[in-house]
Coordinates of C-alpha atoms and ligand atoms in Angstrom, one line a residue:
M4 CA 76.3 -28.4 -48.7
T5 CA 77.8 -25.3 -47.2
Y6 CA 81.4 -24.4 -46.7
D7 CA 82.0 -22.6 -43.4
P8 CA 83.9 -19.5 -44.7
T9 CA 84.4 -18.0 -41.2
R10 CA 86.3 -21.2 -40.2
R11 CA 88.3 -21.2 -43.5
A12 CA 89.1 -17.5 -43.1
L13 CA 90.1 -18.2 -39.5
L14 CA 92.2 -21.2 -40.5
R15 CA 93.8 -19.4 -43.4
G16 CA 94.7 -16.6 -40.9
L17 CA 96.3 -19.0 -38.5
G18 CA 98.1 -21.2 -41.1
A19 CA 98.8 -25.0 -41.1
A20 CA 99.6 -25.3 -37.4
A21 CA 96.1 -24.0 -36.6
M22 CA 94.6 -26.9 -38.5
A23 CA 95.6 -29.1 -35.6
A24 CA 95.3 -26.6 -32.7
P25 CA 92.0 -26.0 -30.9
L26 CA 90.5 -22.7 -31.9
T27 CA 90.2 -21.6 -28.3
G28 CA 90.2 -17.8 -29.1
F29 CA 87.3 -18.0 -31.5
L30 CA 85.2 -20.3 -29.4
A31 CA 85.8 -18.6 -26.0
G32 CA 84.1 -20.3 -23.1
C33 CA 83.8 -23.6 -24.9
S34 CA 85.7 -26.6 -23.6
R35 CA 88.1 -28.3 -25.9
T36 CA 85.7 -31.2 -26.5
E37 CA 82.5 -29.2 -27.2
I38 CA 82.4 -27.2 -30.4
P39 CA 79.1 -25.4 -30.9
G40 CA 77.2 -27.0 -33.7
S41 CA 79.4 -30.1 -33.5
A42 CA 77.5 -33.2 -32.7
S43 CA 80.5 -34.9 -31.2
A44 CA 79.7 -34.1 -27.5
T45 CA 76.8 -36.6 -27.4
Q46 CA 76.9 -40.3 -28.0
D47 CA 74.0 -40.1 -30.5
L48 CA 75.4 -38.6 -33.6
L49 CA 72.2 -39.4 -35.6
A50 CA 69.8 -37.7 -33.2
T51 CA 72.0 -34.7 -32.8
G52 CA 72.6 -34.4 -36.6
R53 CA 68.8 -34.6 -37.2
K54 CA 68.1 -32.1 -34.4
Q55 CA 70.7 -29.5 -35.5
G56 CA 70.1 -30.2 -39.2
F57 CA 73.8 -30.7 -40.2
L58 CA 77.0 -32.6 -39.6
R59 CA 80.6 -31.3 -40.0
V60 CA 83.1 -33.2 -42.1
G61 CA 86.8 -32.9 -42.5
I62 CA 87.7 -32.5 -46.2
A63 CA 90.7 -31.6 -48.3
N64 CA 90.4 -29.6 -51.5
E65 CA 91.7 -32.1 -54.0
P66 CA 89.4 -32.6 -57.0
P67 CA 87.8 -35.0 -57.9
Y68 CA 87.7 -36.4 -54.3
T69 CA 86.8 -33.1 -52.7
Q70 CA 86.4 -29.6 -54.1
V71 CA 85.5 -26.2 -52.6
T72 CA 84.1 -23.9 -55.3
A73 CA 84.8 -20.2 -55.5
D74 CA 81.4 -19.5 -54.0
G75 CA 82.3 -21.7 -51.0
N76 CA 80.2 -24.8 -52.0
V77 CA 81.8 -28.0 -50.8
T78 CA 81.6 -30.8 -53.3
G79 CA 83.6 -33.6 -55.0
A80 CA 82.7 -37.3 -55.1
E81 CA 83.1 -38.1 -51.4
P82 CA 81.2 -35.1 -49.9
D83 CA 78.4 -35.4 -52.6
V84 CA 77.8 -39.1 -51.6
F85 CA 78.1 -38.2 -47.9
R86 CA 75.5 -35.5 -48.3
A87 CA 73.1 -37.8 -50.2
V88 CA 73.3 -40.5 -47.6
C89 CA 72.9 -38.0 -44.7
K90 CA 69.8 -36.7 -46.5
R91 CA 68.4 -40.3 -46.5
L92 CA 69.1 -40.3 -42.7
G93 CA 67.2 -37.1 -42.2
I94 CA 70.2 -34.8 -41.9
N95 CA 69.8 -32.1 -44.5
D96 CA 73.1 -30.3 -44.4
V97 CA 76.8 -31.0 -44.1
Q98 CA 79.4 -28.4 -43.3
G99 CA 82.9 -28.9 -44.6
V100 CA 86.1 -28.0 -42.8
I101 CA 89.3 -28.0 -44.9
T102 CA 92.3 -29.7 -43.2
P103 CA 95.4 -31.6 -44.3
Y104 CA 95.0 -35.4 -44.6
A105 CA 97.4 -35.9 -41.7
S106 CA 95.1 -33.8 -39.4
M107 CA 91.8 -35.5 -40.4
I108 CA 91.8 -38.3 -37.9
P109 CA 93.3 -36.2 -35.0
G110 CA 90.6 -33.5 -35.7
L111 CA 87.8 -36.1 -35.7
K112 CA 89.0 -37.6 -32.4
A113 CA 89.2 -34.0 -31.0
N114 CA 85.6 -33.5 -32.1
R115 CA 86.4 -30.7 -34.5
W116 CA 84.3 -32.5 -37.1
D117 CA 81.9 -35.4 -36.9
A118 CA 83.1 -37.4 -39.8
I119 CA 85.7 -37.4 -42.6
A120 CA 84.5 -37.5 -46.3
A121 CA 87.7 -36.7 -48.2
G122 CA 89.0 -39.7 -50.0
L123 CA 91.1 -40.7 -46.9
F124 CA 92.2 -44.1 -48.2
M125 CA 91.7 -47.1 -45.9
K126 CA 94.8 -48.8 -44.5
Q127 CA 95.7 -50.7 -41.3
S128 CA 96.8 -47.8 -39.2
R129 CA 93.8 -45.6 -40.1
C130 CA 91.3 -48.5 -39.7
A131 CA 92.7 -49.1 -36.2
E132 CA 91.7 -45.5 -35.2
V133 CA 88.4 -44.8 -37.0
L134 CA 85.3 -46.6 -38.2
Y135 CA 85.1 -46.6 -42.0
S136 CA 81.9 -47.0 -43.9
E137 CA 81.8 -49.5 -46.8
P138 CA 83.8 -48.1 -49.8
V139 CA 82.4 -45.3 -51.9
I140 CA 85.5 -45.0 -54.2
V141 CA 88.1 -47.4 -55.4
S142 CA 91.0 -45.8 -57.2
T143 CA 94.6 -45.9 -58.3
E144 CA 97.9 -44.0 -57.7
S145 CA 100.2 -42.4 -60.3
F146 CA 103.3 -40.3 -60.6
G147 CA 103.2 -36.8 -62.0
V148 CA 106.5 -36.5 -64.0
K149 CA 108.3 -34.1 -66.3
P150 CA 107.2 -34.3 -70.0
G151 CA 108.5 -37.5 -71.5
N152 CA 109.2 -39.0 -68.0
P153 CA 113.0 -38.6 -68.5
K154 CA 113.9 -40.6 -65.4
K155 CA 111.4 -43.4 -66.3
I156 CA 109.6 -43.3 -62.9
T157 CA 106.8 -45.8 -63.0
T158 CA 107.0 -48.0 -59.9
V159 CA 107.6 -47.9 -56.2
A160 CA 110.4 -50.5 -56.7
G161 CA 112.0 -48.1 -59.2
V162 CA 112.1 -45.3 -56.7
L163 CA 113.7 -47.6 -54.1
A164 CA 116.3 -48.8 -56.6
N165 CA 117.5 -45.2 -57.4
A166 CA 118.5 -43.3 -54.4
E167 CA 119.0 -40.1 -56.5
L168 CA 115.3 -39.8 -57.1
K169 CA 113.3 -37.2 -55.2
I170 CA 109.6 -37.8 -54.8
A171 CA 107.1 -35.2 -53.7
V172 CA 104.4 -36.4 -51.3
L173 CA 101.7 -34.9 -49.0
P174 CA 103.0 -35.4 -45.4
G175 CA 101.1 -38.2 -43.7
G176 CA 99.3 -38.9 -47.0
F177 CA 98.7 -42.4 -48.3
E178 CA 101.5 -42.1 -50.9
D179 CA 103.9 -41.0 -48.2
G180 CA 102.9 -44.2 -46.3
I181 CA 103.4 -46.4 -49.4
L182 CA 107.0 -45.2 -49.8
K183 CA 107.7 -45.5 -46.1
T184 CA 106.3 -49.1 -46.1
A185 CA 108.6 -49.8 -49.0
K186 CA 111.5 -48.5 -47.0
V187 CA 112.2 -45.6 -49.3
P188 CA 114.6 -43.4 -47.2
D189 CA 113.1 -40.1 -45.9
G190 CA 115.9 -38.3 -47.8
Q191 CA 114.2 -39.1 -51.1
L192 CA 110.8 -37.6 -50.0
V193 CA 110.0 -34.0 -50.6
K194 CA 107.0 -32.9 -48.4
V195 CA 104.5 -30.6 -50.1
D196 CA 101.3 -29.0 -48.8
D197 CA 98.9 -29.7 -51.6
G198 CA 98.5 -30.6 -55.3
R199 CA 99.6 -27.2 -56.6
S200 CA 102.8 -27.1 -54.5
G201 CA 103.6 -30.6 -55.6
I202 CA 103.5 -29.5 -59.3
E203 CA 105.6 -26.5 -58.4
A204 CA 108.2 -28.8 -56.8
L205 CA 108.3 -30.8 -60.0
R206 CA 108.6 -27.7 -62.2
A207 CA 111.3 -26.2 -60.0
G208 CA 113.3 -29.5 -60.1
R209 CA 113.1 -30.0 -56.4
A210 CA 111.3 -33.3 -57.1
D211 CA 111.6 -35.8 -60.0
A212 CA 108.0 -36.9 -59.5
F213 CA 104.9 -36.2 -57.5
F214 CA 103.1 -39.2 -56.1
L215 CA 99.3 -38.7 -55.9
P216 CA 96.0 -40.4 -56.9
T217 CA 95.8 -40.8 -60.7
L218 CA 92.6 -38.7 -61.0
S219 CA 93.9 -36.0 -58.7
L220 CA 97.0 -35.6 -61.0
T221 CA 94.7 -35.7 -64.1
A222 CA 92.6 -32.9 -62.5
L223 CA 95.7 -30.8 -61.8
R224 CA 96.8 -31.3 -65.4
E225 CA 93.6 -29.7 -66.7
K226 CA 95.0 -26.4 -65.4
D227 CA 98.7 -27.0 -66.1
K228 CA 99.9 -29.1 -69.0
D229 CA 103.6 -28.8 -68.0
F230 CA 103.8 -32.4 -66.6
E231 CA 102.6 -35.9 -67.5
V232 CA 100.6 -38.4 -65.5
T233 CA 101.9 -42.0 -65.6
A234 CA 99.7 -45.1 -65.9
P235 CA 98.5 -46.4 -62.5
V236 CA 101.4 -47.6 -60.4
G237 CA 101.4 -51.4 -60.6
D238 CA 103.1 -52.0 -57.3
A239 CA 101.0 -49.6 -55.3
P240 CA 98.1 -50.9 -53.4
R241 CA 94.5 -50.5 -54.7
T242 CA 93.1 -47.5 -52.8
G243 CA 89.6 -47.1 -51.5
S244 CA 87.8 -44.7 -49.3
G245 CA 84.5 -44.1 -47.6
A246 CA 83.2 -41.9 -44.8
A247 CA 85.1 -42.3 -41.5
F248 CA 83.6 -41.9 -38.0
R249 CA 84.8 -42.0 -34.4
P250 CA 85.0 -45.4 -32.7
T251 CA 82.1 -44.2 -30.4
D252 CA 79.8 -43.7 -33.3
K253 CA 79.1 -47.4 -34.0
T254 CA 75.3 -46.9 -34.0
F255 CA 75.6 -44.1 -36.6
L256 CA 77.9 -46.2 -38.8
A257 CA 75.4 -49.1 -38.8
E258 CA 72.6 -46.7 -39.9
Y259 CA 74.9 -45.0 -42.4
N260 CA 76.1 -48.3 -44.0
K261 CA 72.5 -49.4 -44.4
E262 CA 71.5 -46.3 -46.3
L263 CA 74.8 -46.3 -48.2
T264 CA 74.3 -49.8 -49.4
A265 CA 70.8 -48.9 -50.7
F266 CA 72.1 -45.7 -52.2
K267 CA 74.9 -47.5 -54.1
A268 CA 72.2 -49.4 -56.0
T269 CA 70.7 -46.2 -57.4
S270 CA 71.5 -44.4 -60.6
E271 CA 72.1 -41.2 -58.5
F272 CA 75.1 -42.9 -56.9
A273 CA 76.5 -43.8 -60.3
A274 CA 75.8 -40.3 -61.6
I275 CA 77.8 -38.7 -58.8
L276 CA 80.8 -40.9 -59.4
T277 CA 80.6 -40.6 -63.1
K278 CA 80.4 -36.8 -62.8
W279 CA 83.7 -36.8 -61.0
G280 CA 85.4 -39.3 -63.3
F281 CA 85.1 -42.4 -61.1
D282 CA 83.6 -45.7 -62.3
A283 CA 80.9 -46.9 -59.8
Q284 CA 81.4 -50.5 -60.9
T285 CA 84.9 -50.6 -59.3
T286 CA 83.4 -50.5 -55.8
K287 CA 81.2 -53.5 -56.5
G288 CA 82.1 -56.4 -54.2
V289 CA 84.9 -54.4 -52.5
T290 CA 84.7 -54.2 -48.7
A291 CA 86.1 -51.9 -46.1
A292 CA 87.5 -55.0 -44.3
E293 CA 89.5 -55.9 -47.5
L294 CA 90.9 -52.3 -48.0
C295 CA 91.7 -52.0 -44.3
K296 CA 94.3 -54.8 -45.0
N297 CA 96.4 -52.2 -47.0
A298 CA 99.8 -51.9 -45.2
G299 CA 100.8 -48.7 -43.6
Ligands
6CS325 O1 94.3 -40.9 -48.2 C1 95.2 -40.2 -48.5 O2 96.1 -39.8 -47.6 C2 95.3 -39.6 -49.9 N1 94.0 -39.4 -50.4 C3 93.8 -38.6 -51.4 C4 92.5 -38.4 -52.0 N2 94.8 -37.8 -51.9 C5 96.1 -37.8 -51.4 C6 96.2 -38.4 -50.0 O3 97.5 -38.7 -49.7

């Protein structure tokens, strides 16, 4: 899987806003809906993917769900499974485009990428906009807290019960949605760009906790021991994710799910998930339909 450095360099240059804006300058002469190399302009994603030899996916950079290595390789549990299933469909390469979670679906609908493989957790509002594959990952949420968890932050209900508490979240992320659904006032939410800035907010005392998937916090703690990860949050919904496609790509989804189901029965699938710290057993019997019932 290759990471498209020119696009990253471009996006880095243009900053967050550019993540959502069409890169008109760079792609002079191209209409908004037709990005060279993007398969989105045609109805037949599979044929186009096979013909051009790759698909583009929206990703984050949040190990173990997604990771971009120093040499530009795009990996992590979701992209690795996506790549393997694409190969089974005769599409040998996948190009990753980093974007915030809140921009993943708008970018997919604006044909900036052909799919999302980032650990974008299923919930009602998202399932109403995109077609999710069957789940690849089932996981949990936790709070990153100061050593010893001095404010005893362990549940969503506990956050709601103490208006003093400030919780760092990714804007438009699943955790932001959980707190909003629980009617936690906006004033208690501290918006941060990514994992590292969430930990910074905690260290600087701008937040009392950072709400993120358990394994993402655990990965962050490998580099920075200055915080603790709580046990999975009991009153947070079970999270699950798979690849996401445009509503117009029903045919592709059907082919993709067929190969994914076969792939999930292989030791290679289990090996990918285990490598990234996930338990392949947890997806057993869990369906997209079920996870799409998650509120928010
Ligand atoms: O689906 C989401 O929005 C969340 N997913 C991951 C893997 N990390 C945080 C993000 O909020």
